[in-house]
Structures are given as C-alpha cells and as structure tokens.
Short mmCIF file of C-alpha atoms in Angstrom, two decimals:
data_model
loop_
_atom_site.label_atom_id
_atom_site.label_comp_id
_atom_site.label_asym_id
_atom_site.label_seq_id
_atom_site.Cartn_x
_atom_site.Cartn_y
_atom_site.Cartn_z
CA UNK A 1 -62.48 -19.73 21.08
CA UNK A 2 -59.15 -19.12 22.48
CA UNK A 3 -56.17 -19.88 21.17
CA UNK A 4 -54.87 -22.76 23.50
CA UNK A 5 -58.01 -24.80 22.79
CA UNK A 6 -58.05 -23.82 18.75
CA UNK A 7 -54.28 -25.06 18.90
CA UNK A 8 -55.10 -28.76 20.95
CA UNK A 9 -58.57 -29.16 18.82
CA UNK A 10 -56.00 -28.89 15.39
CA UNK A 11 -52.81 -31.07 16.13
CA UNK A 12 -55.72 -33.62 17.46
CA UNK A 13 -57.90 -33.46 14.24
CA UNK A 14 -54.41 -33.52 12.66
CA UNK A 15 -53.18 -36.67 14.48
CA UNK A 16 -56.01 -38.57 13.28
CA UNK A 17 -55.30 -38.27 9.59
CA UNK A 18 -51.36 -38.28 10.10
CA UNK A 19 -49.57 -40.08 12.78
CA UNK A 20 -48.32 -37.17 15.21
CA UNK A 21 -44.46 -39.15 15.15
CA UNK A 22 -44.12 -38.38 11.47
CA UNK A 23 -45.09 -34.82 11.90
CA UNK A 24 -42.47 -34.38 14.48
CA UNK A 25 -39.72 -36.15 11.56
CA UNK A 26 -41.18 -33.76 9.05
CA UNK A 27 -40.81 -30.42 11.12
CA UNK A 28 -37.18 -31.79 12.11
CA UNK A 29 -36.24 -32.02 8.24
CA UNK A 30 -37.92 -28.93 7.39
CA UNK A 31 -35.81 -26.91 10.45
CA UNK A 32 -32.66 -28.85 8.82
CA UNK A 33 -33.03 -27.93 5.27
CA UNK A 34 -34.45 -24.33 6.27
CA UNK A 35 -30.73 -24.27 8.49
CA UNK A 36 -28.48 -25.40 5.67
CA UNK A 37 -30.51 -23.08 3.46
CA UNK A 38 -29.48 -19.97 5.94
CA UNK A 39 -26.20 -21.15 6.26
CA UNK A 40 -25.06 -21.31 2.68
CA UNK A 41 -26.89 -18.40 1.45
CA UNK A 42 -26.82 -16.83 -1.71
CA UNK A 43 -24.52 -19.47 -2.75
CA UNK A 44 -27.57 -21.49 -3.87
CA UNK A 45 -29.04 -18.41 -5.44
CA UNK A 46 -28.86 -18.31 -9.16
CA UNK A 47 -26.35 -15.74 -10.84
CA UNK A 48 -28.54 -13.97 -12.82
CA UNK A 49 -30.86 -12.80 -9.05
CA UNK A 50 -29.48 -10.08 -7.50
CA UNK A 51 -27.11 -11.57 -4.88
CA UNK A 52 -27.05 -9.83 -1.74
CA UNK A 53 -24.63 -9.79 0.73
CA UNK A 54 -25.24 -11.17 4.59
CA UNK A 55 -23.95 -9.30 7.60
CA UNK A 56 -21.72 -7.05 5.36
CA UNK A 57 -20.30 -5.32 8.55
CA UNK A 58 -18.97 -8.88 9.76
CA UNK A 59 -17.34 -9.91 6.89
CA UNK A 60 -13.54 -9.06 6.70
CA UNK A 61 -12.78 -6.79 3.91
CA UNK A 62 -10.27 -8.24 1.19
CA UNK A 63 -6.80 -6.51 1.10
CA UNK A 64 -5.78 -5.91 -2.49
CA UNK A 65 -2.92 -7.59 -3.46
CA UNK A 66 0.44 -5.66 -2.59
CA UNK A 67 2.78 -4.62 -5.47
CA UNK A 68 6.23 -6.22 -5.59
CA UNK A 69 7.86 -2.74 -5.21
CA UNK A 70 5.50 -0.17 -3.41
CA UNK A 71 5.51 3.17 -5.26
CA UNK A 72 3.50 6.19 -4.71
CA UNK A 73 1.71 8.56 -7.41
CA UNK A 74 2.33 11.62 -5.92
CA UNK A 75 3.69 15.07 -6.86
CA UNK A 76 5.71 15.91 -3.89
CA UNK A 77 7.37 12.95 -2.75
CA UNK A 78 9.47 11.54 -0.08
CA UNK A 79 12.78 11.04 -0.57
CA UNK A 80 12.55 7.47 0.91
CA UNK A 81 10.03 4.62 0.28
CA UNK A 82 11.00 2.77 3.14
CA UNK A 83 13.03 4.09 6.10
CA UNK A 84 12.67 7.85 7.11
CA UNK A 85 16.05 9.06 6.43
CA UNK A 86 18.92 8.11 4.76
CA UNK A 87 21.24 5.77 6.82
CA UNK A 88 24.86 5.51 6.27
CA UNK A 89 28.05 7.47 5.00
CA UNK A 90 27.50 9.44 1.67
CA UNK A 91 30.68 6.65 0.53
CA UNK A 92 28.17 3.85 1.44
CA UNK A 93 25.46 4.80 -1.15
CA UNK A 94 27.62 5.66 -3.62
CA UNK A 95 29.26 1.87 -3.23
CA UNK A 96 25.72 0.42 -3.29
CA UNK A 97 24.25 2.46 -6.19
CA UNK A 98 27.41 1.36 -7.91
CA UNK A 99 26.99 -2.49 -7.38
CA UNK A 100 23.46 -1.75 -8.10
CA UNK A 101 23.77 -0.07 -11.54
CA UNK A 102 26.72 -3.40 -11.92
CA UNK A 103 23.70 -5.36 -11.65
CA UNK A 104 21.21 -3.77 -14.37
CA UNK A 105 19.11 -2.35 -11.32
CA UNK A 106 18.85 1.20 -12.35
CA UNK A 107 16.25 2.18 -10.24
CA UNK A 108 17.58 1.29 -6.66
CA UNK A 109 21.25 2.77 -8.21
CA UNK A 110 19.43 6.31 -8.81
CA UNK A 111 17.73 6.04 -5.26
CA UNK A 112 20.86 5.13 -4.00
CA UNK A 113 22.41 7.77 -5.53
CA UNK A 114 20.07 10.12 -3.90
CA UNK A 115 20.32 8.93 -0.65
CA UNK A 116 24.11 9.55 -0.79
CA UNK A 117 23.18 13.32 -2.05
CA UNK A 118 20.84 13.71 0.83
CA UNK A 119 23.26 12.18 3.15
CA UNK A 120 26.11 14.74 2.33
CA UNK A 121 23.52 18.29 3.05
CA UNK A 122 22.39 16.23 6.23
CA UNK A 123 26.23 15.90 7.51
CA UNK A 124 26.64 19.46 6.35
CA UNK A 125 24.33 20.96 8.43
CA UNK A 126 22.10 22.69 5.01
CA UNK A 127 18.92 20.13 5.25
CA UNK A 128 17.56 18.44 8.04
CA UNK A 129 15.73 15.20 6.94
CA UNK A 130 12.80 13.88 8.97
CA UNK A 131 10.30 11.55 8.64
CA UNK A 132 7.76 12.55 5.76
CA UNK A 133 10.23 15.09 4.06
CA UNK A 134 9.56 15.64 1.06
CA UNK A 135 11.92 15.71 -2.16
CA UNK A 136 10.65 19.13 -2.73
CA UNK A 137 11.66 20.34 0.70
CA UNK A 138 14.79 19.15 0.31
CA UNK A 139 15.88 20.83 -2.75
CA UNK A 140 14.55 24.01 -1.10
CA UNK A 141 16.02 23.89 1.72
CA UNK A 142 19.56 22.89 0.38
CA UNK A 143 19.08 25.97 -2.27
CA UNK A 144 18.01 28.08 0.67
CA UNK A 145 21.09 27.62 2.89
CA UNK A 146 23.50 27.20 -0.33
CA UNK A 147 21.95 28.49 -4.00
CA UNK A 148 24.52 26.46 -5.85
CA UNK A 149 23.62 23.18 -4.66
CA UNK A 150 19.50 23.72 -6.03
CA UNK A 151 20.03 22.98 -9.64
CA UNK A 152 22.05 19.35 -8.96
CA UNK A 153 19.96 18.57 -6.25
CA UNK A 154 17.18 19.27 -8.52
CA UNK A 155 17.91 17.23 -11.92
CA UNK A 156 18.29 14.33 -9.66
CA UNK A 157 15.23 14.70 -8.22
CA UNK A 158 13.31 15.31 -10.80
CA UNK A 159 14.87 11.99 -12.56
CA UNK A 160 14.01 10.24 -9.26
CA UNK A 161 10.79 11.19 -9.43
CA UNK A 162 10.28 10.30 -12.71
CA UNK A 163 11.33 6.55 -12.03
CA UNK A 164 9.87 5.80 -9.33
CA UNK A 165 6.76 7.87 -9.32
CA UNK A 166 5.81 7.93 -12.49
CA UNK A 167 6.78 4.39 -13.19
CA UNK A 168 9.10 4.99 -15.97
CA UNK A 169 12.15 2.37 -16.27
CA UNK A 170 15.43 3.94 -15.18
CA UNK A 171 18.09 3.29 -17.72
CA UNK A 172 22.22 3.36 -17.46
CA UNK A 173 21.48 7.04 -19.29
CA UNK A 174 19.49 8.04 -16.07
CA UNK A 175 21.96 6.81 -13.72
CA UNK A 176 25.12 8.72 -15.36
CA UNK A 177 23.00 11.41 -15.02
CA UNK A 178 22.35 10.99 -11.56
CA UNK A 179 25.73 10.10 -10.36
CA UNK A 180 27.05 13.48 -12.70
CA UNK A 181 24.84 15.74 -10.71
CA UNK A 182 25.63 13.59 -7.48
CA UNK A 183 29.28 14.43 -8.32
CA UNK A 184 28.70 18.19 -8.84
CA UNK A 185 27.02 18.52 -5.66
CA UNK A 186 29.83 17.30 -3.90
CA UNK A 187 32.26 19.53 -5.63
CA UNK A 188 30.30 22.61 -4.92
CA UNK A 189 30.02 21.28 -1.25
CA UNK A 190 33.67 20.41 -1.26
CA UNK A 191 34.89 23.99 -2.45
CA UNK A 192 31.97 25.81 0.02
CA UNK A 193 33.91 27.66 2.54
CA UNK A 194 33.08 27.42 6.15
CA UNK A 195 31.70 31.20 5.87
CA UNK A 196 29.27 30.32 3.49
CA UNK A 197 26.41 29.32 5.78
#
C-alpha cells in the first residue's frame, strides 16, 4: 500500500468518527500553543531544570555596568586616564589641583598635580609624552636626560599610583606631598643650566 492511498483511507476513516472541520480547529490550536511555546522558551521552564539558552550567538551580550570613575589595576600605568597627554601650561594644573584639593577632591588635585609635573619635562625638552606612556617611562626618561629630577618625579608617582590604581583614598597628607615634590622638580628644573642636556 502506498503512502498516498494509506494517508486518504485514514483522514476518511477519521472523518467518520470526528467531523474533519474540528480537526482542522484542533491542529490550528495545537500549531498556536506549540508557537507561543517556542516563542517564550525556557521562560515557562521550571527553575530547578536546567535552563538552556536559545540562539546564544544572537543574543547581545550584557555590558557590565561602568564605574563612576574608570581606574585601571595595573603596575605600569599611564599617566592619564582620559586624554593622551597633558594639556595646558604647567601654571594651569597647578591652579586646578589647587581648587581641587579647596574642594576635598584629593585625588583629581594629585593627578593634577602630576599633569603639571609632566607638563614642565614636556616643555623642557627631557620627556616626550605620547599616547600610552607609561608613568614608568616617564620617570625614566626624565632621570635619563636629568638624574636629579628621578627621585621627585618618582614619589609622586608612586603616590599617584597608589590612589588611583590601587584604590586607596588620597588625603590632604598625599597632596602636600605631591605638590612638595611638584615644587622640587621645578626648582631643580629652574636652576638646570642650558648645558645640562
């Protein structure tokens, strides 16, 4: 027997025990509920099934939420979190990190403070900051081209680092500290003779 006439003898011994219109309504609701099934799955699946995940490559993967002040774990680290370089006079950081330690905000004050450090080798001609440079690079640079600027250059880096990498609070304490060695820097820049490079 071949399939066509297996399949006509069925539906018609079918349609005389059930009327062949309410077969057609059944399959319709059983298509529906079979659809809404598919399209809500596994919400309907209990919690305690395993759960699995539908077209896992179409999904959009969730961004994690972003920090309210981005800072990086990292043992050599830029100088900037935001821009590449320092922008500005060496005066202008100075005035900022000055308002900014005014304000309680210790942190920005000592990056600040930095920034104006950085900005006064990069006018000098002893570092050359680009994009990506590290703190690191900077110190040895500066102590490369003139020895006596490594050790300020370095205790406010290191405090930097400490604040804003390791995620310790900066304090008024840090910030003298900072704008001390900030202020021996320029001294030592300030008496360097022209000969000196």
């Amino acid at each position: 027997m071949s399939f066509t006439r297996w399949w006509t003898e069925t539906t018609a011994a079918l349609g005389d025990h059930i009327p062949l219109p309410l077969v057609a309504l059944l399959l319709v609701l059983a298509t529906l509920l079979v659809s809404a099934g598919w399209y809500t799955y596994p919400a309907w699946v209990p919690r305690r099934f395993p759960r699995p995940r539908r077209f896992p490559r179409l999904r959009r993967r969730r961004r994690p939420a972003r920090a309210p002040r981005p800072r990086r774990v990292d043992s050599d680290p830029a100088v900037d979190l935001e821009s590449p370089q320092p922008t500005g006079p060496p005066a202008h950081h100075v005035t900022l990190a000055d308002r900014l330690a005014a304000e309680g905000r210790y942190d920005e004050a000592i990056r600040e403070r930095l920034r104006g450090m950085v900005r006064e080798l990069s006018d000098r001609d002893l570092v050359s900051v680009r994009p990506g440079t590290t703190v690191t690079e900077i110190v040895e640079a500066a102590a490369t081209r003139h020895p006596p600027a490594g050790p300020p250059l370095a205790a406010a880096a290191t405090i930097f680092a400490r604040i804003w990498y390791a995620q310790r609070p900066g304090t008024a304490d840090h910030d003298q500290r900072v704008r001390d060695h900030a202020a021996t820097l320029h001294r030592l820049l300030t008496d360097r003779t022209p000969d000196a490079r």
